Amino acid sequence: MTDQHEKWRPPTHLPVLVTDSSIEDGETPPPEVGVIGEFPLLFQEFPTDPADPSIVTLRASGEPLHSGKPTRQQPGTGEQWWDWAVLLRGAGWTATWYTRRPVLGQVEVTGRLIGDLAYATTGRIRGRIIRVQVAADRYHRDPDIPHSPWKQMPGTRHYREVTTAPRFFAGVTRTTETAIARWACWT
C-alpha cells in the first residue's frame, strides 16, 4: 500500500492577492515567477466577478478556530455583528476566514485568497509561483467635503505582467497597487 505522502497529485493552481503592505513590510518577499513562495493566507468572501482574476470559487474543509467562539465586531459605525474565525483547508493551502456564520465541514466559498501579514491569520500557502501581475486601482474623494474618505473608482483596475513584484509600490496617493501571484501548490 502506498503511503499518503508518496502519492503524486497534480498541482492546484490558485490566484493569491498579495497585499502591498505585507511586501513593503518585508514579511513577504516580492512574488517572483519560478520561485517557491510561502506566506500567511487569509480568505475574504466576494461575489463572483468575471473581470477580477483574483476571485475564485473554492471547495475546502472548514474548522473552527479559537474554540469556535465568535468575536463581537463594533466598528464605530453603529453596526455590530459576530465574526467566527474558521480555518479553511484546501489542497496545499490553509486560510483563515472571518465569517458571520459558524462553519464546520465541507464548504464551497467564493472570494479572494489574500497573502497578508502573519498577525491576521493562521493559514499558509506554499508552492511555485507561475505568474505575477501587478494590479492597480484608482481612488478619488469628494473635493467639496473636507476629510472625505478615499473610494475606489469602479472599473479602473488594470493589470500588468511582471516577472517579480516590486518591493515598494507607487507612493502616489490616488493609486494603489497590489500583486496577484498565481500559485501551483503541492501537498
mmCIF file of C-alpha atoms in Angstrom:
data_model
loop_
_atom_site.group_PDB
_atom_site.id
_atom_site.type_symbol
_atom_site.label_atom_id
_atom_site.label_comp_id
_atom_site.label_asym_id
_atom_site.label_seq_id
_atom_site.Cartn_x
_atom_site.Cartn_y
_atom_site.Cartn_z
ATOM 1 C CA MET A 1 0.000 0.000 0.000
ATOM 2 C CA THR A 2 1.286 3.489 -0.867
ATOM 3 C CA ASP A 3 1.786 5.952 1.937
ATOM 4 C CA GLN A 4 -0.406 9.080 1.654
ATOM 5 C CA HIS A 5 2.706 11.299 1.336
ATOM 6 C CA GLU A 6 4.070 9.226 -1.546
ATOM 7 C CA LYS A 7 1.007 9.642 -3.761
ATOM 8 C CA TRP A 8 1.579 12.150 -6.539
ATOM 9 C CA ARG A 9 -1.118 14.753 -7.004
ATOM 10 C CA PRO A 10 -1.342 17.311 -9.752
ATOM 11 C CA PRO A 11 -0.736 20.867 -8.568
ATOM 12 C CA THR A 12 -3.597 23.134 -7.583
ATOM 13 C CA HIS A 13 -3.466 26.472 -9.395
ATOM 14 C CA LEU A 14 -4.646 29.370 -7.223
ATOM 15 C CA PRO A 15 -4.643 33.139 -7.623
ATOM 16 C CA VAL A 16 -3.463 34.897 -4.454
ATOM 17 C CA LEU A 17 -3.674 38.650 -3.977
ATOM 18 C CA VAL A 18 -0.552 39.604 -2.027
ATOM 19 C CA THR A 19 -1.049 42.873 -0.174
ATOM 20 C CA ASP A 20 1.350 45.706 -0.815
ATOM 21 C CA SER A 21 1.677 46.214 2.954
ATOM 22 C CA SER A 22 2.926 42.643 3.519
ATOM 23 C CA ILE A 23 5.550 43.074 0.777
ATOM 24 C CA GLU A 24 6.615 46.588 1.806
ATOM 25 C CA ASP A 25 6.753 45.488 5.452
ATOM 26 C CA GLY A 26 9.282 42.828 4.450
ATOM 27 C CA GLU A 27 7.304 39.912 5.884
ATOM 28 C CA THR A 28 6.517 38.579 2.410
ATOM 29 C CA PRO A 29 9.243 38.550 -0.224
ATOM 30 C CA PRO A 30 8.025 40.023 -3.534
ATOM 31 C CA PRO A 31 6.438 37.156 -5.539
ATOM 32 C CA GLU A 32 8.693 36.052 -8.389
ATOM 33 C CA VAL A 33 7.857 33.716 -11.275
ATOM 34 C CA GLY A 34 9.504 30.299 -10.862
ATOM 35 C CA VAL A 35 10.303 30.709 -7.165
ATOM 36 C CA ILE A 36 8.850 28.598 -4.350
ATOM 37 C CA GLY A 37 6.961 31.017 -2.133
ATOM 38 C CA GLU A 38 5.415 30.616 1.290
ATOM 39 C CA PHE A 39 3.456 33.078 3.375
ATOM 40 C CA PRO A 40 0.362 33.668 5.560
ATOM 41 C CA LEU A 41 -3.027 33.398 3.867
ATOM 42 C CA LEU A 42 -6.477 34.883 4.516
ATOM 43 C CA PHE A 43 -9.753 34.245 2.706
ATOM 44 C CA GLN A 44 -12.288 37.022 2.181
ATOM 45 C CA GLU A 45 -15.715 36.483 0.628
ATOM 46 C CA PHE A 46 -16.561 38.466 -2.516
ATOM 47 C CA PRO A 47 -19.254 37.995 -5.140
ATOM 48 C CA THR A 48 -18.261 36.418 -8.446
ATOM 49 C CA ASP A 49 -16.711 38.954 -10.823
ATOM 50 C CA PRO A 50 -15.538 37.742 -14.257
ATOM 51 C CA ALA A 51 -13.428 40.918 -14.607
ATOM 52 C CA ASP A 52 -11.416 40.124 -11.443
ATOM 53 C CA PRO A 53 -8.976 37.209 -11.855
ATOM 54 C CA SER A 54 -8.272 37.125 -8.112
ATOM 55 C CA ILE A 55 -11.820 35.989 -7.227
ATOM 56 C CA VAL A 56 -12.352 32.217 -7.261
ATOM 57 C CA THR A 57 -14.782 29.595 -6.010
ATOM 58 C CA LEU A 58 -13.080 27.078 -3.725
ATOM 59 C CA ARG A 59 -14.038 23.825 -2.048
ATOM 60 C CA ALA A 60 -12.457 23.345 1.331
ATOM 61 C CA SER A 61 -12.937 21.891 4.758
ATOM 62 C CA GLY A 62 -13.798 24.402 7.488
ATOM 63 C CA GLU A 63 -12.576 24.030 11.076
ATOM 64 C CA PRO A 64 -13.448 26.492 13.857
ATOM 65 C CA LEU A 65 -10.589 28.447 15.408
ATOM 66 C CA HIS A 66 -10.461 29.897 18.939
ATOM 67 C CA SER A 67 -12.612 27.038 20.324
ATOM 68 C CA GLY A 68 -15.406 28.053 17.963
ATOM 69 C CA LYS A 69 -16.184 31.199 19.959
ATOM 70 C CA PRO A 70 -17.228 34.235 17.887
ATOM 71 C CA THR A 71 -15.888 37.751 18.352
ATOM 72 C CA ARG A 72 -18.244 40.715 18.521
ATOM 73 C CA GLN A 73 -17.401 43.388 15.955
ATOM 74 C CA GLN A 74 -18.317 47.045 16.554
ATOM 75 C CA PRO A 75 -16.508 49.228 14.005
ATOM 76 C CA GLY A 76 -17.936 52.509 15.351
ATOM 77 C CA THR A 77 -20.462 52.951 12.552
ATOM 78 C CA GLY A 78 -23.431 51.933 14.672
ATOM 79 C CA GLU A 79 -23.298 48.423 13.224
ATOM 80 C CA GLN A 80 -22.364 45.338 15.178
ATOM 81 C CA TRP A 81 -22.114 41.636 14.380
ATOM 82 C CA TRP A 82 -20.462 38.394 15.397
ATOM 83 C CA ASP A 83 -17.459 37.031 13.474
ATOM 84 C CA TRP A 84 -16.359 33.397 13.581
ATOM 85 C CA ALA A 85 -12.717 32.599 12.787
ATOM 86 C CA VAL A 86 -12.556 29.492 10.575
ATOM 87 C CA LEU A 87 -9.549 27.674 9.163
ATOM 88 C CA LEU A 88 -10.223 26.653 5.565
ATOM 89 C CA ARG A 89 -8.188 23.634 4.434
ATOM 90 C CA GLY A 90 -7.698 23.006 0.716
ATOM 91 C CA ALA A 91 -5.252 21.007 -1.399
ATOM 92 C CA GLY A 92 -1.871 22.511 -0.472
ATOM 93 C CA TRP A 93 -3.153 25.552 1.404
ATOM 94 C CA THR A 94 -4.919 26.763 4.536
ATOM 95 C CA ALA A 95 -6.512 30.176 5.035
ATOM 96 C CA THR A 96 -8.136 31.986 7.915
ATOM 97 C CA TRP A 97 -11.670 33.106 7.087
ATOM 98 C CA TYR A 98 -13.586 35.571 9.251
ATOM 99 C CA THR A 99 -17.275 34.907 8.606
ATOM 100 C CA ARG A 100 -20.576 35.980 10.111
ATOM 101 C CA ARG A 101 -21.749 32.399 10.461
ATOM 102 C CA PRO A 102 -20.326 29.323 12.203
ATOM 103 C CA VAL A 103 -18.843 26.771 9.797
ATOM 104 C CA LEU A 104 -17.810 23.134 10.192
ATOM 105 C CA GLY A 105 -17.045 20.586 7.470
ATOM 106 C CA GLN A 106 -17.060 20.847 3.672
ATOM 107 C CA VAL A 107 -17.850 24.281 2.216
ATOM 108 C CA GLU A 108 -17.870 25.960 -1.175
ATOM 109 C CA VAL A 109 -16.931 29.628 -0.936
ATOM 110 C CA THR A 110 -16.377 32.418 -3.455
ATOM 111 C CA GLY A 111 -13.905 35.173 -2.772
ATOM 112 C CA ARG A 112 -10.256 36.060 -2.711
ATOM 113 C CA LEU A 113 -7.195 34.397 -1.177
ATOM 114 C CA ILE A 114 -5.052 37.156 0.309
ATOM 115 C CA GLY A 115 -1.388 36.947 1.212
ATOM 116 C CA ASP A 116 -1.264 39.141 4.287
ATOM 117 C CA LEU A 117 0.652 39.811 7.487
ATOM 118 C CA ALA A 118 1.000 36.852 9.869
ATOM 119 C CA TYR A 119 -0.732 38.541 12.803
ATOM 120 C CA ALA A 120 -4.025 38.391 10.869
ATOM 121 C CA THR A 121 -4.058 34.684 10.021
ATOM 122 C CA THR A 122 -3.034 31.150 10.919
ATOM 123 C CA GLY A 123 -3.400 29.990 7.297
ATOM 124 C CA ARG A 124 -0.426 29.390 4.971
ATOM 125 C CA ILE A 125 0.319 28.676 1.353
ATOM 126 C CA ARG A 126 3.452 27.182 -0.176
ATOM 127 C CA GLY A 127 4.122 26.485 -3.823
ATOM 128 C CA ARG A 128 5.795 27.517 -7.049
ATOM 129 C CA ILE A 129 4.758 30.912 -8.368
ATOM 130 C CA ILE A 130 3.826 30.552 -12.036
ATOM 131 C CA ARG A 131 2.579 34.070 -12.858
ATOM 132 C CA VAL A 132 2.775 37.530 -11.294
ATOM 133 C CA GLN A 133 0.609 40.522 -12.163
ATOM 134 C CA VAL A 134 0.541 43.909 -10.507
ATOM 135 C CA ALA A 135 -2.995 45.214 -10.032
ATOM 136 C CA ALA A 136 -3.546 48.973 -9.878
ATOM 137 C CA ASP A 137 -6.718 50.782 -8.795
ATOM 138 C CA ARG A 138 -7.593 54.474 -8.944
ATOM 139 C CA TYR A 139 -9.178 56.220 -5.966
ATOM 140 C CA HIS A 140 -10.939 59.545 -5.566
ATOM 141 C CA ARG A 141 -12.607 61.622 -2.899
ATOM 142 C CA ASP A 142 -15.145 64.386 -2.971
ATOM 143 C CA PRO A 143 -13.159 67.658 -3.014
ATOM 144 C CA ASP A 144 -16.210 69.555 -1.723
ATOM 145 C CA ILE A 145 -16.354 67.544 1.503
ATOM 146 C CA PRO A 146 -13.450 68.133 3.924
ATOM 147 C CA HIS A 147 -11.763 64.920 5.081
ATOM 148 C CA SER A 148 -13.946 62.774 2.814
ATOM 149 C CA PRO A 149 -12.785 59.157 2.557
ATOM 150 C CA TRP A 150 -10.891 57.859 -0.466
ATOM 151 C CA LYS A 151 -13.067 55.492 -2.510
ATOM 152 C CA GLN A 152 -12.074 53.075 -5.241
ATOM 153 C CA MET A 153 -13.254 54.170 -8.676
ATOM 154 C CA PRO A 154 -15.216 51.271 -10.226
ATOM 155 C CA GLY A 155 -13.831 49.905 -13.481
ATOM 156 C CA THR A 156 -10.355 51.422 -13.075
ATOM 157 C CA ARG A 157 -8.433 48.282 -12.059
ATOM 158 C CA HIS A 158 -5.816 47.246 -14.567
ATOM 159 C CA TYR A 159 -3.083 44.626 -14.560
ATOM 160 C CA ARG A 160 0.455 44.444 -15.837
ATOM 161 C CA GLU A 161 2.554 41.316 -16.217
ATOM 162 C CA VAL A 162 5.859 41.247 -14.347
ATOM 163 C CA THR A 163 8.379 38.538 -13.507
ATOM 164 C CA THR A 164 8.865 39.900 -9.981
ATOM 165 C CA ALA A 165 6.529 42.093 -7.936
ATOM 166 C CA PRO A 166 8.096 45.378 -6.849
ATOM 167 C CA ARG A 167 9.499 45.622 -3.327
ATOM 168 C CA PHE A 168 7.909 49.056 -2.930
ATOM 169 C CA PHE A 169 4.752 50.203 -4.679
ATOM 170 C CA ALA A 170 3.916 53.632 -6.047
ATOM 171 C CA GLY A 171 3.666 56.203 -3.297
ATOM 172 C CA VAL A 172 1.048 58.154 -5.241
ATOM 173 C CA THR A 173 -1.921 58.914 -3.019
ATOM 174 C CA ARG A 174 -4.552 58.276 -5.646
ATOM 175 C CA THR A 175 -3.313 54.936 -6.958
ATOM 176 C CA THR A 176 -2.681 51.708 -5.105
ATOM 177 C CA GLU A 177 -1.033 48.596 -6.436
ATOM 178 C CA THR A 178 -1.023 45.024 -5.184
ATOM 179 C CA ALA A 179 0.466 41.854 -6.635
ATOM 180 C CA ILE A 180 -1.559 38.889 -7.835
ATOM 181 C CA ALA A 181 0.517 35.739 -7.870
ATOM 182 C CA ARG A 182 -0.675 32.506 -9.474
ATOM 183 C CA TRP A 183 0.491 29.536 -7.433
ATOM 184 C CA ALA A 184 0.991 25.902 -8.242
ATOM 185 C CA CYS A 185 0.579 24.195 -4.848
ATOM 186 C CA TRP A 186 1.570 20.682 -3.922
ATOM 187 C CA THR A 187 0.517 18.799 -0.849
#
